[in-house]
Amino acid sequence: MRMRPRSIRARDTLIAAVIAALVFGITAAVVDLAVRGAVRTDRLQETQAGARRVSGALRDGTLKRVIPDDTRGRVLIQVVEPGGLVTNATPAAAGRPPVSGVWPSSNQRIRDFTECHGSWPKRECLVIEAIRVSTTPDSVVVYASQQMPSYLVDGVLEAVLGTGVLLFAGSSAWITWQVVGRTLGPVEAIRAQLAEISATDLSRRVPQPSGQDEIAQLARTANATLDRLEGSVGRQRQFAADASHELRTPIAALRANLEDAAAHPDDTDLREVVGSALRDTDRLESIVTDLLLLTRIGTAGTAREPVDLSMLVKTEVARRSFTPKIVTELTPGVTVLGVPTQLVRLLGNLLDNAERYADSSITVRVTREDGQALLTVTDDGVGIAPADRERVFERFTRLDAARSRGAGGAGLGLAIAREIAGAHGGTIRAEPHPSGACFALRLPLSTEKGRPKTGGPA
């Protein structure tokens, strides 16, 4: 089984080093071939010029006794007879044996080749041109040779290029190690912070680097996820606290009635006990349903759709039987994007609240204001004191007796309305009004096209 580096930093560094070695290695090979080709071509051209000059002079009969050297000893020229006897040469080649044993044939009078002699570190290579002066069997051969540079023979060029490849590959690996380390530094900080965050403390957040790169987006996404998680856990804890607080009273009353009936069966009106128990059970069911709704709002990925607020108000008002008179002022085509059942529940809670406290009439308006949808529900009751306009949205809040006449609810209706509004990107407030209470819901207008939906009952 192949083992890979577990660290992204080590893996990226290894990949960068391998790629750099391949790229620089190929480049070094090309450079090596190019240098060798250029040097050999240059030496061969100089060698060919000397050999052909001497060969021409031999054919013309103008060759001097000692071949003149115009290259300061770089090019060695010899005239060799059949049998290997050197009859003429440049000063630097005089007294030497023939530079090569290759004898051109009459069919191929000119031969260009490279010969190497000896072994490292005394190895030498010669670029040679051999010219057969004529096609006769006893024709002499002119040899011109020039030594290849030592760095092309003893491997110095390859060693230098190989060292360069290693240095460049090592530099690439080091740079990659540093860059990846700095890049992944914030990731490690995010990981360490996430590892320290527990369910008992969700208020901490991961460090968020500046910029718009992927790591900054990761940090923002992680913090947004922690925000949602903290909110979800907070709602669960709030649900547990609210349930333990609010369910205690009806459960205690139900238990007291049943224990009294069990202790004194002969003195108990069974019909009255059952009726009281059913009322307590209904209240328990209502409280639990509202608490569960508060817990779910904004947590599930419920599909949203365009909702015409005016049509929603018409539908909701039409299915209710109001004791106070209700007046509607509806602007058509005011469309928002939301969950229809939740918006119906929001409107229903506002209407229930208005019906409970209105003297004679309720007014519902739907219009547009400052680029938002505005829905107001106003009653002509005693109104809400300025100090209580925010408190009425707290869970299980019930105001004084003047505002609590009749069979009030559990105190969750307006809290649910605000949670639904917030989940839809809107706000709901109790606003000043000359007479009675006025609740104003503001929601973003929908930009989606399509047929608006009014939804159904909550």
CSV table of C-alpha atoms in Angstrom, one decimal:
chain,number,residue,atom,x,y,z
A,1,MET,CA,0.0,0.0,0.0
A,2,ARG,CA,1.4,3.4,-1.0
A,3,MET,CA,1.9,5.9,1.8
A,4,ARG,CA,1.1,9.5,1.1
A,5,PRO,CA,2.0,12.5,3.2
A,6,ARG,CA,-0.9,13.3,5.5
A,7,SER,CA,-0.1,16.9,5.7
A,8,ILE,CA,-1.4,19.1,2.9
A,9,ARG,CA,1.7,21.3,3.3
A,10,ALA,CA,4.0,18.3,2.9
A,11,ARG,CA,2.0,16.9,0.0
A,12,ASP,CA,2.0,20.2,-1.9
A,13,THR,CA,5.7,20.7,-1.2
A,14,LEU,CA,6.5,17.2,-2.5
A,15,ILE,CA,4.4,17.8,-5.6
A,16,ALA,CA,6.0,21.2,-6.2
A,17,ALA,CA,9.5,19.6,-5.8
A,18,VAL,CA,8.7,16.8,-8.3
A,19,ILE,CA,7.2,19.2,-10.8
A,20,ALA,CA,10.1,21.6,-10.5
A,21,ALA,CA,12.6,18.7,-10.9
A,22,LEU,CA,10.9,17.5,-14.0
A,23,VAL,CA,10.6,21.0,-15.5
A,24,PHE,CA,14.2,22.0,-14.7
A,25,GLY,CA,15.5,18.6,-15.6
A,26,ILE,CA,14.0,18.7,-19.0
A,27,THR,CA,15.2,22.3,-19.4
A,28,ALA,CA,18.7,21.2,-18.3
A,29,ALA,CA,18.7,18.3,-20.8
A,30,VAL,CA,17.7,20.7,-23.6
A,31,VAL,CA,20.4,23.1,-22.6
A,32,ASP,CA,23.0,20.3,-22.5
A,33,LEU,CA,22.1,19.2,-26.0
A,34,ALA,CA,22.0,22.7,-27.3
A,35,VAL,CA,25.4,23.6,-25.8
A,36,ARG,CA,27.0,20.3,-27.2
A,37,GLY,CA,25.5,20.9,-30.6
A,38,ALA,CA,26.6,24.5,-30.8
A,39,VAL,CA,30.1,23.8,-29.7
A,40,ARG,CA,30.5,20.8,-32.0
A,41,THR,CA,29.1,22.8,-34.9
A,42,ASP,CA,31.5,25.7,-34.2
A,43,ARG,CA,34.5,23.3,-33.9
A,44,LEU,CA,33.5,21.3,-37.0
A,45,GLN,CA,33.2,24.4,-39.1
A,46,GLU,CA,36.7,25.6,-38.2
A,47,THR,CA,38.1,22.1,-38.7
A,48,GLN,CA,36.4,21.8,-42.1
A,49,ALA,CA,37.8,25.1,-43.3
A,50,GLY,CA,41.4,23.9,-42.5
A,51,ALA,CA,41.0,20.5,-44.0
A,52,ARG,CA,39.5,21.8,-47.3
A,53,ARG,CA,42.1,24.5,-47.6
A,54,VAL,CA,44.9,21.9,-47.4
A,55,SER,CA,43.1,19.4,-49.6
A,56,GLY,CA,42.7,22.1,-52.3
A,57,ALA,CA,46.4,23.1,-52.0
A,58,LEU,CA,47.4,19.4,-52.5
A,59,ARG,CA,45.3,19.1,-55.6
A,60,ASP,CA,46.7,22.4,-56.9
A,61,GLY,CA,50.3,21.5,-56.0
A,62,THR,CA,50.7,24.7,-54.0
A,63,LEU,CA,51.0,23.2,-50.5
A,64,LYS,CA,54.1,24.2,-48.6
A,65,ARG,CA,56.5,21.9,-47.0
A,66,VAL,CA,55.1,22.8,-43.5
A,67,ILE,CA,51.4,23.4,-43.4
A,68,PRO,CA,50.8,27.0,-42.1
A,69,ASP,CA,48.7,27.2,-38.9
A,70,ASP,CA,46.1,30.0,-38.8
A,71,THR,CA,44.4,28.8,-35.7
A,72,ARG,CA,47.3,29.1,-33.1
A,73,GLY,CA,47.3,25.3,-32.6
A,74,ARG,CA,43.6,24.8,-32.1
A,75,VAL,CA,43.2,22.8,-35.3
A,76,LEU,CA,45.7,20.0,-36.0
A,77,ILE,CA,46.1,19.1,-39.7
A,78,GLN,CA,48.0,16.1,-41.1
A,79,VAL,CA,48.5,14.7,-44.6
A,80,VAL,CA,48.6,10.9,-44.3
A,81,GLU,CA,49.6,8.4,-47.0
A,82,PRO,CA,48.2,4.9,-47.3
A,83,GLY,CA,49.9,2.8,-44.5
A,84,GLY,CA,49.6,5.6,-41.9
A,85,LEU,CA,52.7,7.6,-42.8
A,86,VAL,CA,52.3,11.3,-41.9
A,87,THR,CA,54.0,13.3,-44.7
A,88,ASN,CA,53.1,16.8,-43.8
A,89,ALA,CA,51.4,18.6,-40.8
A,90,THR,CA,50.9,21.8,-39.0
A,91,PRO,CA,53.6,22.6,-36.4
A,92,ALA,CA,51.4,21.5,-33.5
A,93,ALA,CA,50.6,18.1,-35.2
A,94,ALA,CA,54.2,17.3,-36.4
A,95,GLY,CA,55.7,14.2,-35.0
A,96,ARG,CA,52.4,12.8,-33.9
A,97,PRO,CA,50.8,9.6,-35.1
A,98,PRO,CA,47.7,10.0,-37.4
A,99,VAL,CA,44.8,11.4,-35.4
A,100,SER,CA,42.5,8.7,-36.6
A,101,GLY,CA,42.5,5.4,-38.3
A,102,VAL,CA,39.3,6.0,-40.3
A,103,TRP,CA,40.2,5.9,-44.0
A,104,PRO,CA,37.6,7.5,-46.3
A,105,SER,CA,36.7,5.3,-49.3
A,106,SER,CA,36.7,6.5,-52.9
A,107,ASN,CA,32.9,6.5,-52.8
A,108,GLN,CA,32.7,8.7,-49.7
A,109,ARG,CA,35.7,11.0,-49.9
A,110,ILE,CA,34.7,13.3,-47.0
A,111,ARG,CA,34.0,12.0,-43.5
A,112,ASP,CA,33.0,14.1,-40.4
A,113,PHE,CA,33.0,12.3,-37.1
A,114,THR,CA,34.0,12.5,-33.4
A,115,GLU,CA,36.5,10.2,-31.8
A,116,CYS,CA,37.2,9.8,-28.1
A,117,HIS,CA,40.3,8.3,-26.5
A,118,GLY,CA,41.4,7.4,-23.0
A,119,SER,CA,39.3,7.1,-19.9
A,120,TRP,CA,38.2,9.6,-17.2
A,121,PRO,CA,39.8,11.8,-16.0
A,122,LYS,CA,42.2,11.8,-19.0
A,123,ARG,CA,39.6,11.2,-21.6
A,124,GLU,CA,39.6,13.5,-24.7
A,125,CYS,CA,37.3,13.8,-27.7
A,126,LEU,CA,38.2,15.2,-31.1
A,127,VAL,CA,36.0,16.6,-33.9
A,128,ILE,CA,37.6,15.3,-37.1
A,129,GLU,CA,37.2,15.8,-40.8
A,130,ALA,CA,38.9,13.3,-43.1
A,131,ILE,CA,39.2,14.2,-46.8
A,132,ARG,CA,40.5,11.8,-49.5
A,133,VAL,CA,42.2,14.0,-51.9
A,134,SER,CA,41.4,11.9,-55.0
A,135,THR,CA,39.8,8.6,-56.0
A,136,THR,CA,43.0,6.9,-56.9
A,137,PRO,CA,44.0,3.9,-54.7
A,138,ASP,CA,47.2,5.7,-53.5
A,139,SER,CA,45.5,8.9,-52.7
A,140,VAL,CA,46.6,10.7,-49.5
A,141,VAL,CA,44.0,11.7,-46.8
A,142,VAL,CA,44.0,15.0,-45.1
A,143,TYR,CA,43.0,14.9,-41.4
A,144,ALA,CA,41.9,18.1,-39.6
A,145,SER,CA,41.0,17.7,-35.9
A,146,GLN,CA,40.1,19.9,-33.0
A,147,GLN,CA,39.7,19.0,-29.3
A,148,MET,CA,36.3,19.3,-27.7
A,149,PRO,CA,36.2,21.4,-24.5
A,150,SER,CA,36.9,19.4,-21.3
A,151,TYR,CA,33.6,20.4,-19.7
A,152,LEU,CA,31.8,18.5,-22.5
A,153,VAL,CA,34.0,15.4,-22.1
A,154,ASP,CA,34.4,14.9,-18.3
A,155,GLY,CA,30.8,15.5,-17.3
A,156,VAL,CA,31.3,19.0,-15.8
A,157,LEU,CA,28.5,20.5,-17.8
A,158,GLU,CA,26.1,17.8,-16.7
A,159,ALA,CA,27.2,18.2,-13.1
A,160,VAL,CA,26.7,21.9,-13.2
A,161,LEU,CA,23.2,21.5,-14.8
A,162,GLY,CA,22.3,18.7,-12.4
A,163,THR,CA,23.3,20.9,-9.4
A,164,GLY,CA,21.3,23.8,-10.8
A,165,VAL,CA,18.3,21.5,-11.2
A,166,LEU,CA,18.6,20.4,-7.5
A,167,LEU,CA,19.0,24.0,-6.4
A,168,PHE,CA,16.0,25.2,-8.3
A,169,ALA,CA,13.9,22.2,-7.2
A,170,GLY,CA,14.9,22.7,-3.6
A,171,SER,CA,14.2,26.5,-3.9
A,172,SER,CA,10.7,25.7,-5.3
A,173,ALA,CA,10.1,23.2,-2.5
A,174,TRP,CA,11.2,25.7,0.2
A,175,ILE,CA,9.1,28.5,-1.3
A,176,THR,CA,6.1,26.2,-1.6
A,177,TRP,CA,6.6,25.1,2.0
A,178,GLN,CA,6.6,28.7,3.2
A,179,VAL,CA,3.7,29.9,1.1
A,180,VAL,CA,1.5,26.9,1.9
A,181,GLY,CA,2.4,27.2,5.6
A,182,ARG,CA,1.4,30.9,5.6
A,183,THR,CA,-1.8,30.1,3.6
A,184,LEU,CA,-2.8,27.2,5.9
A,185,GLY,CA,-1.9,29.1,9.1
A,186,PRO,CA,-5.4,30.6,9.4
A,187,VAL,CA,-6.9,27.2,8.7
A,188,GLU,CA,-5.0,25.7,11.6
A,189,ALA,CA,-6.2,28.6,13.8
A,190,ILE,CA,-9.7,27.9,12.7
A,191,ARG,CA,-9.3,24.2,13.4
A,192,ALA,CA,-7.8,24.8,16.8
A,193,GLN,CA,-10.6,27.2,17.7
A,194,LEU,CA,-13.3,24.8,16.5
A,195,ALA,CA,-11.7,22.0,18.6
A,196,GLU,CA,-12.1,24.2,21.7
A,197,ILE,CA,-15.7,25.1,21.1
A,198,SER,CA,-18.1,22.9,23.0
A,199,ALA,CA,-21.9,22.6,23.4
A,200,THR,CA,-21.6,24.4,26.7
A,201,ASP,CA,-20.0,27.5,25.1
A,202,LEU,CA,-21.1,28.4,21.6
A,203,SER,CA,-20.3,32.1,21.9
A,204,ARG,CA,-16.8,31.8,20.7
A,205,ARG,CA,-16.0,32.4,17.0
A,206,VAL,CA,-13.1,31.4,14.7
A,207,PRO,CA,-10.6,34.0,13.7
A,208,GLN,CA,-11.6,35.6,10.4
A,209,PRO,CA,-8.8,36.8,8.1
A,210,SER,CA,-9.4,39.9,6.0
A,211,GLY,CA,-9.9,39.6,2.2
A,212,GLN,CA,-12.2,37.7,0.0
A,213,ASP,CA,-10.2,34.5,-0.6
A,214,GLU,CA,-11.4,31.0,0.0
A,215,ILE,CA,-10.0,30.9,3.6
A,216,ALA,CA,-11.7,34.1,4.5
A,217,GLN,CA,-15.0,32.8,3.1
A,218,LEU,CA,-14.4,29.5,5.0
A,219,ALA,CA,-14.0,31.5,8.3
A,220,ARG,CA,-17.2,33.5,7.6
A,221,THR,CA,-19.1,30.4,6.7
A,222,ALA,CA,-17.9,28.7,9.9
A,223,ASN,CA,-18.9,31.7,12.0
A,224,ALA,CA,-22.3,31.8,10.3
A,225,THR,CA,-22.7,28.1,11.0
A,226,LEU,CA,-21.8,28.7,14.7
A,227,ASP,CA,-24.3,31.6,14.8
A,228,ARG,CA,-27.0,29.3,13.5
A,229,LEU,CA,-25.9,26.5,15.9
A,230,GLU,CA,-25.9,28.9,18.8
A,231,GLY,CA,-29.3,30.2,17.9
A,232,SER,CA,-30.7,26.7,17.5
A,233,VAL,CA,-29.2,25.6,20.9
A,234,GLY,CA,-30.5,28.8,22.4
A,235,ARG,CA,-34.0,28.1,21.1
A,236,GLN,CA,-33.9,24.6,22.5
A,237,ARG,CA,-32.7,25.9,25.9
A,238,GLN,CA,-35.4,28.6,25.8
A,239,PHE,CA,-38.0,25.9,25.0
A,240,ALA,CA,-36.9,23.8,27.9
A,241,ALA,CA,-37.0,26.8,30.3
A,242,ASP,CA,-40.3,28.1,29.0
A,243,ALA,CA,-41.9,24.7,29.1
A,244,SER,CA,-40.7,24.0,32.7
A,245,HIS,CA,-41.9,27.5,33.7
A,246,GLU,CA,-45.2,27.7,31.9
A,247,LEU,CA,-46.4,24.1,32.1
A,248,ARG,CA,-46.0,23.9,35.8
A,249,THR,CA,-49.2,25.8,36.7
A,250,PRO,CA,-51.7,23.9,34.5
A,251,ILE,CA,-50.1,20.6,35.4
A,252,ALA,CA,-50.3,21.5,39.1
A,253,ALA,CA,-54.0,22.6,38.7
A,254,LEU,CA,-54.9,19.4,36.8
A,255,ARG,CA,-53.1,17.2,39.4
A,256,ALA,CA,-54.8,19.0,42.3
A,257,ASN,CA,-58.3,18.5,40.8
A,258,LEU,CA,-57.7,14.9,40.0
A,259,GLU,CA,-56.2,14.2,43.5
A,260,ASP,CA,-59.2,16.0,45.1
A,261,ALA,CA,-61.6,13.9,43.1
A,262,ALA,CA,-59.7,10.7,44.0
A,263,ALA,CA,-59.6,11.6,47.7
A,264,HIS,CA,-63.3,12.6,47.9
A,265,PRO,CA,-65.2,10.7,45.2
A,266,ASP,CA,-68.6,11.1,46.9
A,267,ASP,CA,-68.3,14.8,47.3
A,268,THR,CA,-67.0,15.5,43.7
A,269,ASP,CA,-69.0,16.5,40.7
A,270,LEU,CA,-67.5,14.2,38.1
A,271,ARG,CA,-68.8,16.3,35.1
A,272,GLU,CA,-67.2,19.5,36.6
A,273,VAL,CA,-63.9,17.7,37.2
A,274,VAL,CA,-63.7,16.3,33.7
A,275,GLY,CA,-64.6,19.7,32.2
A,276,SER,CA,-61.9,21.4,34.3
A,277,ALA,CA,-59.4,18.7,33.3
A,278,LEU,CA,-60.2,19.1,29.6
A,279,ARG,CA,-59.7,22.9,29.8
A,280,ASP,CA,-56.3,22.4,31.5
A,281,THR,CA,-55.4,19.8,28.8
A,282,ASP,CA,-56.4,22.2,26.0
A,283,ARG,CA,-54.2,24.9,27.6
A,284,LEU,CA,-51.3,22.5,27.9
A,285,GLU,CA,-51.7,21.4,24.3
A,286,SER,CA,-51.8,25.0,23.1
A,287,ILE,CA,-48.7,26.0,25.0
A,288,VAL,CA,-46.8,23.0,23.8
A,289,THR,CA,-47.8,23.6,20.2
A,290,ASP,CA,-46.8,27.3,20.4
A,291,LEU,CA,-43.4,26.4,22.0
A,292,LEU,CA,-42.7,23.8,19.4
A,293,LEU,CA,-43.5,26.4,16.6
A,294,LEU,CA,-41.2,28.9,18.2
A,295,THR,CA,-38.4,26.3,18.2
A,296,ARG,CA,-38.9,25.4,14.6
A,297,ILE,CA,-39.2,28.9,13.1
A,298,GLY,CA,-36.2,29.8,11.0
A,299,THR,CA,-34.4,26.4,11.5
A,300,ALA,CA,-35.9,24.3,8.8
A,301,GLY,CA,-35.2,24.8,5.1
A,302,THR,CA,-38.9,25.4,4.3
A,303,ALA,CA,-39.5,26.3,0.6
A,304,ARG,CA,-40.6,29.9,0.2
A,305,GLU,CA,-42.8,31.3,-2.6
A,306,PRO,CA,-44.4,34.6,-3.6
A,307,VAL,CA,-47.3,35.5,-1.3
A,308,ASP,CA,-49.8,38.3,-2.0
A,309,LEU,CA,-50.4,39.9,1.4
A,310,SER,CA,-53.7,41.5,0.3
A,311,MET,CA,-55.1,38.2,-0.8
A,312,LEU,CA,-53.8,36.5,2.3
A,313,VAL,CA,-55.6,39.1,4.5
A,314,LYS,CA,-58.8,38.7,2.5
A,315,THR,CA,-58.7,34.9,2.9
A,316,GLU,CA,-58.0,35.1,6.6
A,317,VAL,CA,-60.6,37.7,7.4
A,318,ALA,CA,-63.2,35.8,5.4
A,319,ARG,CA,-62.9,32.6,7.3
A,320,ARG,CA,-63.2,34.4,10.7
A,321,SER,CA,-66.3,35.6,12.6
A,322,PHE,CA,-65.3,38.8,14.3
A,323,THR,CA,-67.3,40.3,17.1
A,324,PRO,CA,-65.8,43.8,16.5
A,325,LYS,CA,-66.3,45.4,13.1
A,326,ILE,CA,-63.3,44.9,10.8
A,327,VAL,CA,-62.2,47.3,8.1
A,328,THR,CA,-59.7,46.4,5.4
A,329,GLU,CA,-57.7,48.8,3.3
A,330,LEU,CA,-55.7,46.6,0.9
A,331,THR,CA,-53.4,47.6,-1.9
A,332,PRO,CA,-53.4,44.9,-4.6
A,333,GLY,CA,-50.2,43.2,-5.7
A,334,VAL,CA,-48.1,43.7,-2.5
A,335,THR,CA,-46.1,40.5,-2.8
A,336,VAL,CA,-43.5,39.1,-0.4
A,337,LEU,CA,-41.4,35.9,-0.5
A,338,GLY,CA,-42.2,33.6,2.4
A,339,VAL,CA,-43.7,30.5,3.9
A,340,PRO,CA,-47.5,30.9,3.5
A,341,THR,CA,-48.5,28.9,6.5
A,342,GLN,CA,-46.2,30.9,8.8
A,343,LEU,CA,-47.4,34.3,7.4
A,344,VAL,CA,-51.0,33.1,8.0
A,345,ARG,CA,-50.1,32.2,11.6
A,346,LEU,CA,-48.5,35.7,12.1
A,347,LEU,CA,-51.6,37.5,10.7
A,348,GLY,CA,-53.9,35.2,12.8
A,349,ASN,CA,-52.0,36.0,16.0
A,350,LEU,CA,-52.2,39.8,15.3
A,351,LEU,CA,-56.0,39.5,14.6
A,352,ASP,CA,-56.5,37.4,17.7
A,353,ASN,CA,-54.7,40.0,19.8
A,354,ALA,CA,-56.7,42.8,18.2
A,355,GLU,CA,-60.0,41.0,18.7
A,356,ARG,CA,-59.3,40.4,22.3
A,357,TYR,CA,-58.7,44.1,23.1
A,358,ALA,CA,-60.8,46.0,20.5
A,359,ASP,CA,-63.8,48.0,21.7
A,360,SER,CA,-65.8,48.1,18.4
A,361,SER,CA,-63.5,47.9,15.4
A,362,ILE,CA,-60.3,46.5,13.9
A,363,THR,CA,-58.5,48.0,10.9
A,364,VAL,CA,-56.2,46.0,8.6
A,365,ARG,CA,-54.1,47.8,6.0
A,366,VAL,CA,-51.7,46.5,3.4
A,367,THR,CA,-49.6,48.9,1.4
A,368,ARG,CA,-46.0,49.6,0.2
A,369,GLU,CA,-43.7,52.0,2.1
A,370,ASP,CA,-40.0,52.8,1.5
A,371,GLY,CA,-39.6,49.8,-0.8
A,372,GLN,CA,-41.1,47.4,1.7
A,373,ALA,CA,-44.5,45.7,2.2
A,374,LEU,CA,-46.3,47.2,5.2
A,375,LEU,CA,-49.2,45.4,7.0
A,376,THR,CA,-50.8,47.1,10.0
A,377,VAL,CA,-53.4,45.7,12.4
A,378,THR,CA,-55.0,48.4,14.6
A,379,ASP,CA,-57.7,48.1,17.3
A,380,ASP,CA,-59.6,50.8,19.1
A,381,GLY,CA,-59.0,49.4,22.6
A,382,VAL,CA,-57.1,50.9,25.5
A,383,GLY,CA,-53.8,50.7,23.7
A,384,ILE,CA,-50.3,49.9,25.0
A,385,ALA,CA,-48.2,52.1,27.2
A,386,PRO,CA,-44.9,53.2,25.6
A,387,ALA,CA,-42.9,51.4,28.2
A,388,ASP,CA,-44.6,48.1,27.3
A,389,ARG,CA,-44.4,48.3,23.4
A,390,GLU,CA,-41.3,46.0,23.4
A,391,ARG,CA,-42.2,43.9,26.4
A,392,VAL,CA,-45.4,42.6,24.7
A,393,PHE,CA,-43.2,40.6,22.3
A,394,GLU,CA,-41.5,38.7,25.1
A,395,ARG,CA,-42.6,35.1,25.8
A,396,PHE,CA,-45.4,34.6,28.3
A,397,THR,CA,-45.8,38.4,28.8
A,398,ARG,CA,-49.2,39.6,30.0
A,399,LEU,CA,-49.9,43.2,30.7
A,400,ASP,CA,-52.0,44.8,33.5
A,401,ALA,CA,-55.7,44.1,34.0
A,402,ALA,CA,-56.8,47.0,31.7
A,403,ARG,CA,-55.0,45.2,28.8
A,404,SER,CA,-55.8,41.6,30.0
A,405,ARG,CA,-59.5,41.5,30.2
A,406,GLY,CA,-61.2,38.4,28.9
A,407,ALA,CA,-59.7,35.0,28.5
A,408,GLY,CA,-56.2,35.9,27.6
A,409,GLY,CA,-53.9,33.4,25.9
A,410,ALA,CA,-50.6,31.9,27.0
A,411,GLY,CA,-48.6,35.1,26.1
A,412,LEU,CA,-46.9,33.5,23.1
A,413,GLY,CA,-48.9,35.0,20.2
A,414,LEU,CA,-46.9,38.2,19.7
A,415,ALA,CA,-43.6,36.4,20.4
A,416,ILE,CA,-44.4,33.9,17.6
A,417,ALA,CA,-45.3,36.8,15.3
A,418,ARG,CA,-42.0,38.5,15.9
A,419,GLU,CA,-40.0,35.3,15.3
A,420,ILE,CA,-41.8,34.7,12.0
A,421,ALA,CA,-41.2,38.2,10.9
A,422,GLY,CA,-37.5,37.9,11.8
A,423,ALA,CA,-37.2,34.6,9.9
A,424,HIS,CA,-38.6,36.4,6.8
A,425,GLY,CA,-36.1,39.2,7.0
A,426,GLY,CA,-38.7,41.7,8.4
A,427,THR,CA,-39.7,43.5,11.6
A,428,ILE,CA,-42.8,43.9,13.7
A,429,ARG,CA,-43.4,46.7,16.1
A,430,ALA,CA,-46.0,48.2,18.3
A,431,GLU,CA,-46.3,51.7,17.0
A,432,PRO,CA,-47.9,54.8,18.6
A,433,HIS,CA,-51.6,55.3,17.7
A,434,PRO,CA,-54.1,58.0,18.9
A,435,SER,CA,-56.5,55.3,20.1
A,436,GLY,CA,-55.9,51.6,20.7
A,437,ALA,CA,-52.9,49.5,19.7
A,438,CYS,CA,-51.2,49.4,16.3
A,439,PHE,CA,-48.9,46.6,15.2
A,440,ALA,CA,-46.9,47.2,12.0
A,441,LEU,CA,-45.3,44.4,10.1
A,442,ARG,CA,-42.6,45.3,7.5
A,443,LEU,CA,-41.3,42.7,5.0
A,444,PRO,CA,-39.0,42.9,2.0
A,445,LEU,CA,-41.0,43.0,-1.3
A,446,SER,CA,-40.6,39.9,-3.5
A,447,THR,CA,-38.6,40.3,-6.7
A,448,GLU,CA,-39.6,36.9,-8.1
A,449,LYS,CA,-42.0,36.7,-10.9
A,450,GLY,CA,-44.8,34.2,-11.0
A,451,ARG,CA,-48.3,33.7,-9.7
A,452,PRO,CA,-48.5,34.8,-6.0
A,453,LYS,CA,-49.7,32.3,-3.5
A,454,THR,CA,-51.8,33.1,-0.5
A,455,GLY,CA,-51.2,29.8,1.3
A,456,GLY,CA,-53.6,28.0,3.5
A,457,PRO,CA,-54.6,28.1,7.1
A,458,ALA,CA,-52.0,27.6,9.8
